[in-house]
Steps between C-alpha positions, in 0.01 A plus 500: 500500500613843612787648304833556672699821474776468241805727515701603197844647574709696250854601591666754278779748457511756218222315318344806338500331159305194618316559829176636344458183291529282810272717710236502224513121485430481874222760466335289230476189716137413574575308822399659831608538775837609365788690658788660308831588666768697318847508654721754328872522573500883503491543122662805346305494173124557450394168659344656810315764297338223295418293810333792678317602183345153468439446873145651504387249235564216745278663761227553236509128412495386862860378503692579818836655408810569710807682374842501665795689355825474691854385447539125529779245492395349169213310343469234771492762774224679308307173450523428873361847574209424269427168671504668843240751379280235336166414658397228254544128553650482152769735370580540132824673399449698181821659372488847348438448129316170549127457440237240575401274210151650497256691721369183666831331585463535877133399476603187310775399743275546804173374346500205738592453862865426564561270798673657801797259473588641155779757541587582138294545185668547164417484134632551153650823376501651155808694402471756225819653376549756229827527319614836378642488150767764437442749224633347180403143596684216663866431441540122493870495417 
């Protein structure tokens, strides 16, 4: 069975605090062929600097990467731009700040042939949330 191209799309705006974590998670995926599309809504923070700093690592790992940074009409407009740029049969939307469960997640999902009539593949998610405790503890009154 020959492996199909999988596309991961991240849409973001002013995601300087979280974009590197997401990009690193995509970089760590062992599945090939893999394509990564970043659609940025013309960020005004350091998001683009981080994206362009990490871009060469994708080329080194054999992951095709495309970056678009332009004003959009919101998240769904940005997602639609990503889909239009995608070359893979399957598109995964990975929000800025999200990560794959492990380095073999895409390998696991596509470890067997998926019939052509299947249009959607989904699985479980794991949500990790940290709660900041104010200095001095929690006021329960």
